[in-house]
mmCIF file of C-alpha atoms and ligand atoms in Angstrom:
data_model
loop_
_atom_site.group_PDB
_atom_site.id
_atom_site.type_symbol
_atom_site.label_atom_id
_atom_site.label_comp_id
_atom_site.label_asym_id
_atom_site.label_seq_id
_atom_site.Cartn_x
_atom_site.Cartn_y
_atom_site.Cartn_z
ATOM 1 C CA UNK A 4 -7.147 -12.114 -7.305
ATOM 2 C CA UNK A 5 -5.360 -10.016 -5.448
ATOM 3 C CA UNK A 6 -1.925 -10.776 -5.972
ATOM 4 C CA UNK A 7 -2.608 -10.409 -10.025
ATOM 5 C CA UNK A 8 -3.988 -7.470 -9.133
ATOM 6 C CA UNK A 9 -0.644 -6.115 -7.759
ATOM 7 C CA UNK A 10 1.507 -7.323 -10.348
ATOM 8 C CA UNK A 11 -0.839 -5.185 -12.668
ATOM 9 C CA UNK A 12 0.105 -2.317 -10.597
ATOM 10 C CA UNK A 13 3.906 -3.062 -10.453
ATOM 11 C CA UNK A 14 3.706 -3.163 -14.118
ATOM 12 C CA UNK A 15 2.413 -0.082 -14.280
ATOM 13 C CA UNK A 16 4.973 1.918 -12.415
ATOM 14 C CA UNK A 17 7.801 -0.044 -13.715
ATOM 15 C CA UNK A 18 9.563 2.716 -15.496
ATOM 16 C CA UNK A 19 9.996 4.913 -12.023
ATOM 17 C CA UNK A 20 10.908 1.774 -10.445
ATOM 18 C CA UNK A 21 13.804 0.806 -12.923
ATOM 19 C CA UNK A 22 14.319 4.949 -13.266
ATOM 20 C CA UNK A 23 15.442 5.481 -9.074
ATOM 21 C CA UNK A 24 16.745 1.433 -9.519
ATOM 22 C CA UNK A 25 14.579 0.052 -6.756
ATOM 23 C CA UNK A 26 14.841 -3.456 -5.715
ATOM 24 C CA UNK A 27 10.951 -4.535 -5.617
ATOM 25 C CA UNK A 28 9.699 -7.490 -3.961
ATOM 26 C CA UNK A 29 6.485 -9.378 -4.087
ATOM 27 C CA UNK A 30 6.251 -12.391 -1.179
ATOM 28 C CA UNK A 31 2.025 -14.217 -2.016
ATOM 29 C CA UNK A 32 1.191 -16.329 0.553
ATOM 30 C CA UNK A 33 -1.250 -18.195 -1.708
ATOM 31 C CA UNK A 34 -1.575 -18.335 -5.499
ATOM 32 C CA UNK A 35 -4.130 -17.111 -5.862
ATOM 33 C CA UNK A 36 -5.596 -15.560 -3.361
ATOM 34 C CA UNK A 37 -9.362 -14.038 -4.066
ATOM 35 C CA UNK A 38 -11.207 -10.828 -2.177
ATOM 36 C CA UNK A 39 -14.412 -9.783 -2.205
ATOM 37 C CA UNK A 40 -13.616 -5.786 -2.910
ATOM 38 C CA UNK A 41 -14.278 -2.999 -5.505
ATOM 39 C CA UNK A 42 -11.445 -3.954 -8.191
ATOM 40 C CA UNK A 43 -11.045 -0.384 -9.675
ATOM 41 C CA UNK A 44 -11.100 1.157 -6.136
ATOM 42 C CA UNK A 45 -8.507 -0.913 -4.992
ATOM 43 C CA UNK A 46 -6.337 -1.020 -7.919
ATOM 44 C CA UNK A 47 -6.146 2.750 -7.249
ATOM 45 C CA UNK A 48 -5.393 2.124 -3.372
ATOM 46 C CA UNK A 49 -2.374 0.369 -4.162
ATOM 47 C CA UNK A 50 -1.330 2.488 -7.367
ATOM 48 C CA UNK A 51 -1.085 5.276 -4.646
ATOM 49 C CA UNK A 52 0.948 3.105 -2.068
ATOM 50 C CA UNK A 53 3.050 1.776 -4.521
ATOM 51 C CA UNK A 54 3.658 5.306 -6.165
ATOM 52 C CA UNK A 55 4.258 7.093 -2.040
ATOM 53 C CA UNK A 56 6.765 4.063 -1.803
ATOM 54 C CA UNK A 57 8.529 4.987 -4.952
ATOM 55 C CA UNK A 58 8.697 8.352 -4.079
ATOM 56 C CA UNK A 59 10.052 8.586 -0.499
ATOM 57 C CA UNK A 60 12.889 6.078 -1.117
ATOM 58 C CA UNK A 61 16.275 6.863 -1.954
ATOM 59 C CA UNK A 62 17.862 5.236 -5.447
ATOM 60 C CA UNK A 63 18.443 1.846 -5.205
ATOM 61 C CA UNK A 64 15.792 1.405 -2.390
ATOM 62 C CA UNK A 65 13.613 -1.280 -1.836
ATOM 63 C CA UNK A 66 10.361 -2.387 -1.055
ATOM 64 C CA UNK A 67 7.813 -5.348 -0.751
ATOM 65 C CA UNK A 68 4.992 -5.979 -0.760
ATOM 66 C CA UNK A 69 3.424 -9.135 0.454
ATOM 67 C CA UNK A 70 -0.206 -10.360 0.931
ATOM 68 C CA UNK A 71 -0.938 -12.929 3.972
ATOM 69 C CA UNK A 72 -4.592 -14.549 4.663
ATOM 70 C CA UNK A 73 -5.374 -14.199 8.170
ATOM 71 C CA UNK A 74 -9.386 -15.757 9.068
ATOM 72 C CA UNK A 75 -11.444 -14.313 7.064
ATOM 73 C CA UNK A 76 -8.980 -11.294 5.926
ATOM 74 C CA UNK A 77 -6.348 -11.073 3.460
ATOM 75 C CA UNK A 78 -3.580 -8.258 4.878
ATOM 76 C CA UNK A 79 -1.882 -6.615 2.129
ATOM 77 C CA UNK A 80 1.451 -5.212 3.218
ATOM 78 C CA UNK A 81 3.342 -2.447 1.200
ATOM 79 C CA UNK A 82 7.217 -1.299 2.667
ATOM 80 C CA UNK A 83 9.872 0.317 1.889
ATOM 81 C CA UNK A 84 12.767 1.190 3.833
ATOM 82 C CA UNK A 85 12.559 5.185 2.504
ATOM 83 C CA UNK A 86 12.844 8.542 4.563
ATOM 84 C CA UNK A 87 9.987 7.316 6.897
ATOM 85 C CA UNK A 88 7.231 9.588 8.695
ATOM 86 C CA UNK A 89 7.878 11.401 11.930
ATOM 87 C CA UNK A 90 6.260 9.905 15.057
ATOM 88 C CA UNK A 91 4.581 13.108 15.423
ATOM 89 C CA UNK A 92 3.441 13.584 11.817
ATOM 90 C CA UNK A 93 1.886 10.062 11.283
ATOM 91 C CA UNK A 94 -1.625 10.709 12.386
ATOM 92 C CA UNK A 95 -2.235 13.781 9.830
ATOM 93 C CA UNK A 96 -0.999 11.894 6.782
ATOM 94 C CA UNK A 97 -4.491 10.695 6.504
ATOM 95 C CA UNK A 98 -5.247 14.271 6.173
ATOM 96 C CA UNK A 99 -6.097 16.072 2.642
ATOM 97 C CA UNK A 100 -3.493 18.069 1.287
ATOM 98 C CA UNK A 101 -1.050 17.055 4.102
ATOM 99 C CA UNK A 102 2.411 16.442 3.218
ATOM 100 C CA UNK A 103 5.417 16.368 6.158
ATOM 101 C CA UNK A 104 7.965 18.913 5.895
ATOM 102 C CA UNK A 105 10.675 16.441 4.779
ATOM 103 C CA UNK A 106 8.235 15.697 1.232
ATOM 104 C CA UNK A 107 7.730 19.703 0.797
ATOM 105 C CA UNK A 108 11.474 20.311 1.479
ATOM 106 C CA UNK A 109 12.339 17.603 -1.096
ATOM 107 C CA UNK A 110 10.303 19.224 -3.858
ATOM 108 C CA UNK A 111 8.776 15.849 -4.022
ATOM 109 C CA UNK A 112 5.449 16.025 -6.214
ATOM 110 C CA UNK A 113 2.100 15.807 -4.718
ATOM 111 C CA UNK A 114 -0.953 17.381 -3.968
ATOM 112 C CA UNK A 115 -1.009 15.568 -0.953
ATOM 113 C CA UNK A 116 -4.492 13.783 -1.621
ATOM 114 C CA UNK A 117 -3.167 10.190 -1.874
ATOM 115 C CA UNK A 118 -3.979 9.189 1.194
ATOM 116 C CA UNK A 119 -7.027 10.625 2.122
ATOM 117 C CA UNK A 120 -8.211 8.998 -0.618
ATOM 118 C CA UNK A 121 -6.858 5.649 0.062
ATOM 119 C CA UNK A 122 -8.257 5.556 3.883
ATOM 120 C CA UNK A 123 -12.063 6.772 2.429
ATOM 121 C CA UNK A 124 -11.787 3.150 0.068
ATOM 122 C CA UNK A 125 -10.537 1.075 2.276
ATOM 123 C CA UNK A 126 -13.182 2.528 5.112
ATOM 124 C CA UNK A 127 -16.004 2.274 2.473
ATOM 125 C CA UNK A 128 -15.010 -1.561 2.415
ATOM 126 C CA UNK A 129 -15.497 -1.643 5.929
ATOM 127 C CA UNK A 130 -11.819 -2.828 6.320
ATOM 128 C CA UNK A 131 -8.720 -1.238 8.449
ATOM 129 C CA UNK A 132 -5.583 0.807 6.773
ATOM 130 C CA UNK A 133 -2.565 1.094 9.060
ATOM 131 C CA UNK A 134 0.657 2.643 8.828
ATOM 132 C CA UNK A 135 4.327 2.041 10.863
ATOM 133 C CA UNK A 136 6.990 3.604 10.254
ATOM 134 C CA UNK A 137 10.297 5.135 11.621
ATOM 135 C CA UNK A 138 12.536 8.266 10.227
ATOM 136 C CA UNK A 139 15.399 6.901 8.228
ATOM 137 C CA UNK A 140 14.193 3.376 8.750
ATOM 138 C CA UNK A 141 11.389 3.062 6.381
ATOM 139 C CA UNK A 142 8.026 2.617 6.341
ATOM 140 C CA UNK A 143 4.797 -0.262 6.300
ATOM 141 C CA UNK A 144 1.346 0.662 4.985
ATOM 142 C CA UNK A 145 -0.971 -2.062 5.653
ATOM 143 C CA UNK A 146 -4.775 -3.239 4.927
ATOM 144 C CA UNK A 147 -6.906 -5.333 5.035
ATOM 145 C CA UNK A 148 -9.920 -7.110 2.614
ATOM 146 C CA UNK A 149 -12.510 -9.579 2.830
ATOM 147 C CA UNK A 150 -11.722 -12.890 1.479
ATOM 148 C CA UNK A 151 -14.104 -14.595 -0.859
ATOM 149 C CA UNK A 152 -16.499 -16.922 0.055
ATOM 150 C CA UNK A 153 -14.581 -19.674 -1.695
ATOM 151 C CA UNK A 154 -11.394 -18.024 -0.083
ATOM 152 C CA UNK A 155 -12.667 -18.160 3.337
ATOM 153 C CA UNK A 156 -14.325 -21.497 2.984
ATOM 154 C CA UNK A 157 -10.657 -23.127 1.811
ATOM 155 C CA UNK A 158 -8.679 -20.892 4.887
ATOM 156 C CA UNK A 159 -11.912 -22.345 7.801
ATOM 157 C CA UNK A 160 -11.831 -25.672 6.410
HETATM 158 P P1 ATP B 174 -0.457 12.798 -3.836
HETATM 159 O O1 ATP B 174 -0.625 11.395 -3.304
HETATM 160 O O2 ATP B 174 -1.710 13.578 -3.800
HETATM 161 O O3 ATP B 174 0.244 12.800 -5.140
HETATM 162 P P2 ATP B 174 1.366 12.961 -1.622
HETATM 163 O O4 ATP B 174 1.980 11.662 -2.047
HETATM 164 O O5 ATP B 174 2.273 14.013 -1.081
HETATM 165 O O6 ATP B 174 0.533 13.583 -2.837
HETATM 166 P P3 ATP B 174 -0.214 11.409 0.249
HETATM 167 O O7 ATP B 174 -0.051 10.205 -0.612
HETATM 168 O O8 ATP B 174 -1.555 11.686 0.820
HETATM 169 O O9 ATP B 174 0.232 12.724 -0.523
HETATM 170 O O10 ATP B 174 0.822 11.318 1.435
HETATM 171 C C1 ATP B 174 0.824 12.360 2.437
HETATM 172 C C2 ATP B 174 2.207 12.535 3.016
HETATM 173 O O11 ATP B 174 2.542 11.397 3.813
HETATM 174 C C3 ATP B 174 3.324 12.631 1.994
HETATM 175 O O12 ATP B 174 3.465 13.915 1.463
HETATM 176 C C4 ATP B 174 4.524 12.229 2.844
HETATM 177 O O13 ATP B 174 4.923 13.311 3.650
HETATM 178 C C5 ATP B 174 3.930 11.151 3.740
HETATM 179 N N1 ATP B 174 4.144 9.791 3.185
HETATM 180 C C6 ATP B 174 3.235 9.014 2.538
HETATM 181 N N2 ATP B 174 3.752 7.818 2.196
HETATM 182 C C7 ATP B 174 5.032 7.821 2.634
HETATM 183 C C8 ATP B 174 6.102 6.858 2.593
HETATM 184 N N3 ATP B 174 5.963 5.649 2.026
HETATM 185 N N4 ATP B 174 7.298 7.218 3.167
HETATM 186 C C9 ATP B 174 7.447 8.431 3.740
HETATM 187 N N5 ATP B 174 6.473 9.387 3.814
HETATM 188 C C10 ATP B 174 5.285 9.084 3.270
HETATM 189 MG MG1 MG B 175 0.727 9.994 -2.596
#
């Protein structure tokens, strides 16, 4: 389940979150909502969006995350309406050890492996990880899983 699985990882950060006083939001689209994926792997996928999120918003920021089932996909949305990404940064985030000027500047910690790491999981699933974002706006990571069998049979019905 998914959406348990996210709740898990709010849990788990909730001390930064209530530390910067973020406003977090979690929208399910169905409770629950089962995916065929490696559960360790992609705790650690969202652990690293959630914790980017945290990071590159201002106190008393927000951000949501929602998960949608689309066919045979569930899309798993993280934003936050933080410093954003420059236009002409965005495709070398993906990069290991990259970090933008703005999250060096900012002493912000790092290694800047997050990521890289995050794309090779979600690629190893055979699934999609996309990113939009503007500067001083905010930003959307988003993926995508396979649904269960069960899941998909319910959603094709
Ligand atoms: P690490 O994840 O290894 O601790 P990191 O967070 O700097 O370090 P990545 O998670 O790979 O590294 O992110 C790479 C860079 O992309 C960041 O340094 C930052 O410049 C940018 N970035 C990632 N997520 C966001 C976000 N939500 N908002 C703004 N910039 C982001
Ligand atoms: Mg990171």
């Amino acid at each position: 389940n998914i959406n348990e699985l996210i709740r898990r990882c709010i849990i788990k950060l909730e001390n930064q979150i209530i530390s910067k006083d973020i406003h977090i939001e979690a929208n399910f689209y169905e409770e629950p909502t089962y995916v065929y994926a490696d559960k360790d792997s992609i705790e650690r996928v969202i652990l690293n969006l959630l914790h980017n999120a945290v990071k590159f918003v201002q106190d008393g920021g927000q951000i949501k995350i929602e998960t949608v089932k689309s066919k045979s996909k569930a899309v798993i949305y993280i934003k936050d309406n933080g410093i954003g990404i420059d236009s002409e940064e965005i495709n070398m985030i993906w990069d290991r050890f990259y970090k933008s000027d703005k999250s060096r500047s900012k002493d912000k910690t790092g290694t800047g492996l997050g990521l890289a790491i995050v794309k090779n999981i979600i690629n190893e699933h055979g699934q999609e990880i996309n990113v939009e974002s503007e500067i001083g706006k905010g930003t959307v990571f988003y993926f995508t899983l396979n649904l269960s069998k069960e899941e998909f049979e319910k959603v094709n019905k």
